[in-house]
Structures are given as C-alpha cells and as structure tokens.
Amino acid sequence: MSWSKSTIALLLIIPASWTQVSRQNEAIEKAEKSYAEARYEESIADHMVLLNEFAITSPYLDFNLGLSHHHANQPDEAASFYDKTTVSTDKKLSSFAFNQGGILMGNKKEYQAALSKFQSALIKDPTNDEARYNYELLARWLQRDEERKQQENNRPEPSEFAKRKKAEADRMVEQFRFAEALKVMEDALAQDETVAAYQDFITNLKEVVEINEK
C-alpha cells in the first residue's frame, strides 16, 4: 500500500514541475521577444516577472533590465541594473555594463564619472572597442575643453580701442564684408594685444574668409 501511495504522489509532482518549467520558459521567451521588438516598457515588466515570480537571478537578466530601462528613458533605474551587472564574473558582460553606465554619466554631463566607467570597461575587457572609442573621444574632448577654459582665463580685458575695432568689424560682418572685418581685427591686434580677447571672433572670420576664397 505504501508503494502505491508513493507512486501516486510521484505522478502528481512531476506534472506540476513540468508546468513550472513550461511557464518559466514561456516567460523567458516573452521577455526576449518584447526586448527584440523594442517594446521596452513591456520588456521591463516581462523581465521583472522572471525576477519576482520565478526568482531568476542572473547578471544577464540585470543587464537586459538595464538596457530596457535605458531605452525607456529611465536612466536612474538603468544605472542601478548596470551597476549590478559590473560585478559579474563574465568580464565581457561586466565591460559592457561599465560602458553603458559611462554613456549614462556622459548624458548627465558627469564627464569624469563617465571617463572612469569607460576606463573600468577597458580594464575588464581591453578588446571592447566601443568602450575604447568612448574613452578616447571623451578624454580628448575634456582636454580640449580644459585648454579652452585656460585660454579664456588668460585672455586680457579688451581696451577701449579694442572694443571700437570690434564694433567696426561687427558692422562689416553685417554687410558680409568678412575679409575687410578680418583685416581690421588683425591690424588692431598688431597695435593692441588686448584685441586677443576677441580671438574666437578672429578665428571664425578666418574660417569664413577661407571658405569664400575656395
């Protein structure tokens, strides 16, 4: 009799297990499909089902949630899941997560934090070309921006003479007399070094004149 009861119990348990596995596989397929079809709000909900209802914990799931939140314009939530993914033992996945986190920081104009994340992405995976491109591009931009700020800080206060010449050149620009305006500024700079306060204006005039002469 005991053997009979055990057999019945076993037959009752197996279908339940099969049902659970089937439901889980369906949920995984649904999450994959909603993300692939760029239905990011649905993708978030579908992936959260895997997390909450099926207790699936995985850095790949976290990364998918990060991407879904990112594309759904939910940067704070995306950053949280990217950060969770960065501790993955899969170095390529961790590198991807650091890179995506850097993009989020760049969008928020937190450039040093972004640079740090791109660097971490390269440490995790030196072959991550996207992270390398992002790191080098941002590093060069930050360097140029710092140089520009230093130049602006070192520029002199324009004298009254410099201000008059700038006003004269402005009137010529309004009449599309760019070459004449450039000559006024260059001659003025030769007489008064404080005209260098308008260096950006002079540079722009040079570019316009060069284009017109082609």
Short mmCIF file of C-alpha atoms in Angstrom, two decimals:
data_model
loop_
_atom_site.label_atom_id
_atom_site.label_comp_id
_atom_site.label_asym_id
_atom_site.label_seq_id
_atom_site.Cartn_x
_atom_site.Cartn_y
_atom_site.Cartn_z
CA MET A 1 0.00 0.00 0.00
CA SER A 2 2.77 2.42 0.86
CA TRP A 3 4.32 1.77 -2.57
CA SER A 4 1.05 2.68 -4.23
CA LYS A 5 0.78 5.96 -2.35
CA SER A 6 4.36 6.87 -3.23
CA THR A 7 3.68 6.21 -6.87
CA ILE A 8 0.59 8.38 -6.87
CA ALA A 9 2.47 11.19 -5.13
CA LEU A 10 5.24 11.00 -7.68
CA LEU A 11 2.80 11.17 -10.56
CA LEU A 12 1.22 14.25 -9.02
CA ILE A 13 4.55 16.02 -8.50
CA ILE A 14 6.05 15.54 -11.95
CA PRO A 15 3.31 17.31 -13.94
CA ALA A 16 3.47 20.26 -11.55
CA SER A 17 7.22 20.52 -12.14
CA TRP A 18 6.74 20.29 -15.88
CA THR A 19 4.16 23.05 -15.73
CA GLN A 20 6.52 25.29 -13.76
CA VAL A 21 9.34 24.77 -16.24
CA SER A 22 6.99 25.37 -19.16
CA ARG A 23 5.67 28.61 -17.65
CA GLN A 24 9.21 29.78 -16.95
CA ASN A 25 10.36 29.06 -20.50
CA GLU A 26 7.35 30.91 -21.87
CA ALA A 27 8.16 33.89 -19.62
CA ILE A 28 11.78 33.89 -20.82
CA GLU A 29 10.69 33.81 -24.47
CA LYS A 30 8.21 36.62 -23.85
CA ALA A 31 10.89 38.80 -22.26
CA GLU A 32 13.30 38.12 -25.12
CA LYS A 33 10.65 38.95 -27.70
CA SER A 34 9.48 42.22 -26.13
CA TYR A 35 13.07 43.48 -25.96
CA ALA A 36 13.90 42.34 -29.51
CA GLU A 37 10.83 44.20 -30.78
CA ALA A 38 11.88 47.38 -28.93
CA ARG A 39 8.81 47.35 -26.68
CA TYR A 40 10.91 48.47 -23.75
CA GLU A 41 8.17 49.19 -21.22
CA GLU A 42 6.83 45.69 -21.79
CA SER A 43 10.35 44.29 -21.72
CA ILE A 44 10.86 45.76 -18.24
CA ALA A 45 7.64 44.20 -17.00
CA ASP A 46 8.45 40.85 -18.63
CA HIS A 47 11.94 40.72 -17.15
CA MET A 48 10.61 41.67 -13.71
CA VAL A 49 8.30 38.64 -13.91
CA LEU A 50 11.37 36.46 -14.28
CA LEU A 51 12.94 38.15 -11.30
CA ASN A 52 9.94 38.28 -8.97
CA GLU A 53 7.78 35.30 -9.90
CA PHE A 54 10.43 32.78 -10.92
CA ALA A 55 13.25 34.06 -8.68
CA ILE A 56 15.70 34.04 -11.58
CA THR A 57 18.82 35.95 -10.61
CA SER A 58 21.43 36.46 -13.27
CA PRO A 59 23.81 39.24 -14.37
CA TYR A 60 22.44 38.74 -17.88
CA LEU A 61 18.94 39.45 -16.61
CA ASP A 62 20.23 42.54 -14.81
CA PHE A 63 21.94 43.75 -17.98
CA ASN A 64 18.77 43.25 -20.03
CA LEU A 65 16.83 45.23 -17.45
CA GLY A 66 19.46 47.95 -17.60
CA LEU A 67 19.18 48.15 -21.38
CA SER A 68 15.38 48.14 -21.25
CA HIS A 69 15.27 50.95 -18.69
CA HIS A 70 17.93 52.84 -20.66
CA HIS A 71 15.94 52.71 -23.90
CA ALA A 72 12.77 53.54 -22.00
CA ASN A 73 14.40 56.80 -20.86
CA GLN A 74 14.66 55.72 -17.23
CA PRO A 75 18.36 56.42 -16.60
CA ASP A 76 18.39 56.07 -12.81
CA GLU A 77 16.84 52.61 -12.94
CA ALA A 78 19.13 51.65 -15.82
CA ALA A 79 22.21 52.77 -13.88
CA SER A 80 21.19 50.61 -10.92
CA PHE A 81 20.99 47.45 -13.03
CA TYR A 82 24.19 48.27 -14.93
CA ASP A 83 26.00 48.66 -11.60
CA LYS A 84 24.73 45.24 -10.50
CA THR A 85 26.00 43.73 -13.74
CA THR A 86 29.52 45.17 -13.39
CA VAL A 87 30.35 42.65 -10.64
CA SER A 88 29.67 39.72 -12.97
CA THR A 89 32.42 37.14 -13.35
CA ASP A 90 31.79 37.34 -17.10
CA LYS A 91 34.36 40.04 -17.90
CA LYS A 92 32.89 40.89 -21.29
CA LEU A 93 29.44 41.38 -19.81
CA SER A 94 30.89 43.43 -16.96
CA SER A 95 32.75 45.55 -19.52
CA PHE A 96 29.55 46.13 -21.49
CA ALA A 97 27.79 47.23 -18.30
CA PHE A 98 30.56 49.68 -17.38
CA ASN A 99 30.43 51.14 -20.89
CA GLN A 100 26.66 51.60 -20.77
CA GLY A 101 26.97 53.20 -17.34
CA GLY A 102 29.53 55.59 -18.78
CA ILE A 103 27.13 56.60 -21.53
CA LEU A 104 24.52 57.40 -18.88
CA MET A 105 27.02 59.53 -16.94
CA GLY A 106 28.00 61.34 -20.13
CA ASN A 107 24.37 62.11 -20.88
CA LYS A 108 24.11 63.65 -17.40
CA LYS A 109 27.26 65.71 -18.13
CA GLU A 110 29.10 63.94 -15.31
CA TYR A 111 32.13 63.60 -17.54
CA GLN A 112 34.77 62.49 -15.05
CA ALA A 113 32.47 59.75 -13.77
CA ALA A 114 31.79 58.71 -17.37
CA LEU A 115 35.52 58.60 -18.13
CA SER A 116 36.10 56.41 -15.07
CA LYS A 117 33.44 53.93 -16.18
CA PHE A 118 34.84 53.73 -19.71
CA GLN A 119 38.26 53.08 -18.19
CA SER A 120 36.82 50.33 -15.99
CA ALA A 121 35.20 48.80 -19.07
CA LEU A 122 38.62 48.60 -20.74
CA ILE A 123 40.24 47.11 -17.64
CA LYS A 124 37.60 44.37 -17.64
CA ASP A 125 37.93 43.75 -21.37
CA PRO A 126 40.70 45.52 -23.34
CA THR A 127 39.09 44.32 -26.60
CA ASN A 128 35.91 46.34 -26.01
CA ASP A 129 36.31 48.69 -28.99
CA GLU A 130 33.20 50.71 -28.21
CA ALA A 131 34.45 51.48 -24.70
CA ARG A 132 37.89 52.38 -26.10
CA TYR A 133 36.33 54.76 -28.63
CA ASN A 134 34.16 56.37 -25.95
CA TYR A 135 37.10 56.72 -23.56
CA GLU A 136 39.46 58.26 -26.10
CA LEU A 137 36.81 60.59 -27.53
CA LEU A 138 35.76 61.89 -24.11
CA ALA A 139 39.36 62.18 -22.87
CA ARG A 140 40.32 64.31 -25.88
CA TRP A 141 37.21 66.46 -25.52
CA LEU A 142 37.90 67.07 -21.82
CA GLN A 143 41.49 68.01 -22.60
CA ARG A 144 40.43 70.48 -25.29
CA ASP A 145 37.75 71.91 -23.01
CA GLU A 146 40.31 72.44 -20.25
CA GLU A 147 42.68 74.14 -22.69
CA ARG A 148 39.85 76.38 -23.91
CA LYS A 149 38.98 77.38 -20.34
CA GLN A 150 42.61 78.21 -19.60
CA GLN A 151 42.83 80.33 -22.74
CA GLU A 152 39.68 82.21 -21.77
CA ASN A 153 41.02 82.81 -18.26
CA ASN A 154 44.30 84.12 -19.66
CA ARG A 155 42.71 86.46 -22.17
CA PRO A 156 43.16 90.15 -21.38
CA GLU A 157 40.40 92.64 -20.75
CA PRO A 158 39.85 94.50 -24.06
CA SER A 159 40.84 98.16 -24.11
CA GLU A 160 38.54 100.88 -25.39
CA PHE A 161 40.49 100.81 -28.66
CA ALA A 162 39.91 97.03 -28.94
CA LYS A 163 36.20 97.48 -28.28
CA ARG A 164 35.91 100.15 -31.00
CA LYS A 165 37.67 97.95 -33.54
CA LYS A 166 35.43 95.01 -32.64
CA ALA A 167 32.35 97.19 -33.16
CA GLU A 168 33.75 98.36 -36.50
CA ALA A 169 34.35 94.76 -37.59
CA ASP A 170 30.83 93.78 -36.46
CA ARG A 171 29.33 96.39 -38.78
CA MET A 172 31.35 94.98 -41.68
CA VAL A 173 30.19 91.46 -40.89
CA GLU A 174 26.58 92.68 -41.01
CA GLN A 175 27.35 93.83 -44.58
CA PHE A 176 29.07 90.47 -45.40
CA ARG A 177 32.45 92.22 -45.74
CA PHE A 178 34.25 89.41 -43.95
CA ALA A 179 37.72 89.92 -45.42
CA GLU A 180 37.68 93.61 -44.51
CA ALA A 181 36.48 92.80 -40.99
CA LEU A 182 39.31 90.31 -40.59
CA LYS A 183 41.89 92.88 -41.71
CA VAL A 184 40.53 95.41 -39.21
CA MET A 185 40.90 92.93 -36.37
CA GLU A 186 44.36 91.71 -37.42
CA ASP A 187 45.66 95.27 -37.81
CA ALA A 188 44.17 96.17 -34.44
CA LEU A 189 45.80 93.13 -32.81
CA ALA A 190 49.16 94.25 -34.17
CA GLN A 191 48.65 97.60 -32.40
CA ASP A 192 47.00 96.42 -29.19
CA GLU A 193 47.50 92.98 -27.63
CA THR A 194 44.20 93.23 -25.72
CA VAL A 195 42.40 92.66 -29.04
CA ALA A 196 43.28 88.99 -28.34
CA ALA A 197 40.20 88.99 -26.11
CA TYR A 198 38.28 88.55 -29.37
CA GLN A 199 40.40 85.65 -30.64
CA ASP A 200 37.38 83.39 -31.23
CA PHE A 201 35.80 86.11 -33.38
CA ILE A 202 39.03 86.48 -35.37
CA THR A 203 39.33 82.72 -35.84
CA ASN A 204 35.74 82.50 -37.10
CA LEU A 205 36.39 85.32 -39.55
CA LYS A 206 39.44 83.49 -40.89
CA GLU A 207 37.40 80.35 -41.47
CA VAL A 208 34.66 82.27 -43.29
CA VAL A 209 37.18 84.10 -45.49
CA GLU A 210 38.95 80.82 -46.34
CA ILE A 211 35.63 79.25 -47.35
CA ASN A 212 34.67 82.24 -49.51
CA GLU A 213 38.03 82.13 -51.29
CA LYS A 214 37.65 78.49 -52.34
#
